[in-house]
Every structure is written in structure tokens, then in C-alpha cells.
Amino acid sequence: MGSGSATSILLLSGCILQCISAVYGSRNCDLLNIMDGDIKVSSSELCLAEFVTKECSPFVKSLNTDDLPSDFQGSSFSAVKLSNLNIVGLVNDYLDNSNTLYKCPGLRIEWDAPKSDDSYKNVKGYLIHWQYETNIGCRLFHFNSSNTLLLQKVRFYYDIQYLYASGANYIVRAYSILSSEAKGKEEIDNSALMLRSFPMYKYAADPALWSPSVILKTSPKGSIEVKFTLSPPEFELTQFRIQLVKYSYDLNNYYKAQDYHGNLYTPSEPEGVVHFLNLTSDLYSIVLQPIDPFSNIEHQCLCWKTISHSMCPAEQCCENICMMIVTQWFQLNVTETSKAPLPDVYQSIDTKNET
Ligand SMILES: *[C@@H]1O[C@H](CO)[C@@H](O)[C@H](O)[C@H]1NC(C)=O
Ligand SMILES: *[C@@H]1O[C@H](CO)[C@@H](O)[C@H](O)[C@H]1NC(C)=O
Ligand SMILES: *[C@@H]1O[C@H](CO)[C@@H](O)[C@H](O)[C@H]1NC(C)=O
């Protein structure tokens, strides 16, 4: 690959990023989805107001309840981390001014209401926030306290359509806003999660410009969950290899690999997942790579990129074993103790230290 082409790709995505840096939200909780099993509950039954980034970021930075909007007046509050946060990487369409279709990384944030009586009865709202370097996005929801009985069983979903920057590490956190009468604190497990978003690309561009979004979660008893966005349908990649390397050399157990064979991306089934179990406490590196069953077979290979003036058919050159679509290496610190630590990748970019 010539260095000239790499430079132009970077400049192109830098330009487009500015076009979609706006993150959309609404004042009326429209984009907050509340599900009671498979049944959608009208968000207006619970949620009275939604505050967007400009309004909630002072509170995110301080977690000082004096910075809450005036709707929360009347009693004192505390922000308690949620124990059951989940995030999902999304692939969303974006049309620029000249009607060119791009695929942009999005993010779904999901959480349950607190389970303990003391907590759910005192829920006054939720705060979710996502951070890329020093950029913060947030939503704050103010709830009708007379209706919190509903909270016992529902699950919440919020979709962020476009992330500020593609191919970046995002840390996502969520809190319940409890009135201070609540004594019991929720158990803190994975109260922060990280998404490495895929790089934005022009629709029907070279598959070699894509790589999956990845979400890693360590959990107690020495396991790692690897979730990743499935291939956009046009790339037809259905097989992936996930490789794990243990930091300390151990003859029997230093390398593990799993192959995943699944479907193509759909909004209802956006991700694949594999688990590595029974790991001993150590630092681990993980990498994820699509597998091309037609590797290097002209006209058939799935991993290709356009090289003008090349010898390849239609200038689409097969990329040797999809090496170009490999993700970065992620580092994780696994412990076998019951308290799950955050992976190292969070700590290394968590400059705000707001936990
Ligand atoms: C809060 O919920 C109660 C019970 O459903 C309802 O009577 C009341 O009008 C709601 N308050 C607001 C401000 O919507
Ligand atoms: C993990 O360890 C448990 C208990 O020792 C065992 O039953 C299970 O088969 C192991 N799983 C894997 C994937 O090795
Ligand atoms: C991994 O976590 C353990 C336990 O928290 C800690 O003692 C160790 O220093 C960590 N290792 C690295 C390389 O961060």
C-alpha cells in the first residue's frame, strides 16, 4: 500500500467527522425505550424530562448534585452506579450533503432498574454518559416518582446514532439518581464498559476499510467476554478468529483461539459474542480478525481493496488472510477474585478519573 493512499483516507474521514459531530437528543424522552419483556412501555409514563449533553455535562464532571437541573429540586440525591449495564455497537447510515451514503458507528446503551426495594423505590432518574478522550456526551432522565413501581421489571435502551469519532475508544458509564433516603447501594460490577468503534466508511467501499466494533468485559472467575459488531451485509464476512495471548509465558495455556461462524449484521441481531473461560489471573492481549474462506482467490476473495493501476481484476486486490481488517490488540487484566476489575484499556484513557 502506498503511503499516499493512507493519507488521503485519513484526511477524508477527518472531514466527514466534522459533519456528523452533532449528537441528537430530544427533550421529551422520545429516544428512551422502555421494555417490559417484549412490550414497549410509553416512555412518558415514567420519564418527565430528558436533558442533553449541554445541560447534563456539568453534573457528569462533578457528580455533585448541586449541578443537577432544577427539575430535581426538593430533596437531596445521590448518583449510584448501575450494576447491569450493557452496550452494543451499531452500524448506522449517514447521508452527507452530496447524498453519498456512509456507514457510521453508533452505540446502544442498555440497563435495568435497580433490583433492591430500597433503590428502585427511590429512583428519580438515570444518567448515562459516554466519553472519547476529553469529549463527553450525556443524557439525564428525570422520572415521575409516583410511577416507580413499574421500574421493578423494565429494561431501558438508548441509541446514540453517531459517535463523535470513528475508530476510537469510548468509555460508557451509567448511574441511577436516587433520593438520599435510599440506604442500600447497588452492587458494583461492570459499571463502566468500553467500546472500540469501527472506522466510518463509504458504503460499498473496500472491505479492507472496515473492522468490527469491539466490546470487552472481564468477569469474576477469570473469564473474558468478547462482543463485536457483525459484518455489514455487503462485505459477506461471517467467520472471525479471536486470539488470546497470556502475558506470562505458560507452556500449556499461553495462547487460545476461537473461531466464530455466524450471520451478517442486522439491527435486530447486531453482534457476535465469544467467551474465554477459566483463565488464570494475568494480563491478556486479544485480537479479532475476519476469516476469508476464499483468501487470495481472484474474483472470489472477500477481503479486498482497490488499488488503481494494479494487476488485479477490476483493480480489486485480495488482501492476504484479511490482515488489513484486523482490530488493534486489546489488553486486559483478568483476576480470579470475585471483584471484576476494569480492563487496562479503560484505565489508560480514563483521564478524568471520575469514578
Ligand atoms: C406521575 O404519575 C402519576 C401516577 O401515574 C400521575 O397521576 C401524575 O400525573 C404523573 N405526574 C406527571 C407530572 O406527569
Ligand atoms: C472450566 O472449569 C470448570 C470447573 O473446573 C469445568 O467444569 C469447565 O468444563 C471448564 N470450562 C472450560 C471451557 O474449560
Ligand atoms: C492486574 O491486576 C492485579 C490485581 O488487581 C494487580 O495487582 C496487577 O498489578 C495488575 N497488573 C497490571 C499489569 O496492571
CSV table of C-alpha atoms and ligand atoms in Angstrom, one decimal, residues 283 333 335 344, ligand 3:
chain,number,residue,atom,x,y,z
A,283,LEU,CA,-2.6,-9.7,31.6
A,333,ASN,CA,-6.1,-7.7,33.3
A,335,THR,CA,-8.2,-11.7,38.1
A,344,ASP,CA,-6.5,-1.8,31.4
B,3,LIG,C1,-3.6,-6.7,37.4
B,3,LIG,O1,-4.4,-6.7,38.5
B,3,LIG,C2,-3.8,-7.1,39.7
B,3,LIG,C3,-4.9,-7.2,40.7
B,3,LIG,O2,-5.7,-6.0,40.8
B,3,LIG,C4,-2.7,-6.1,40.1
B,3,LIG,O3,-2.1,-6.5,41.3
B,3,LIG,C5,-1.7,-6.0,38.9
B,3,LIG,O4,-0.8,-5.0,39.2
B,3,LIG,C6,-2.4,-5.7,37.6
B,3,LIG,N1,-1.4,-5.8,36.6
B,3,LIG,C7,-1.2,-4.9,35.7
B,3,LIG,C8,-0.1,-5.1,34.7
B,3,LIG,O5,-1.9,-3.9,35.6
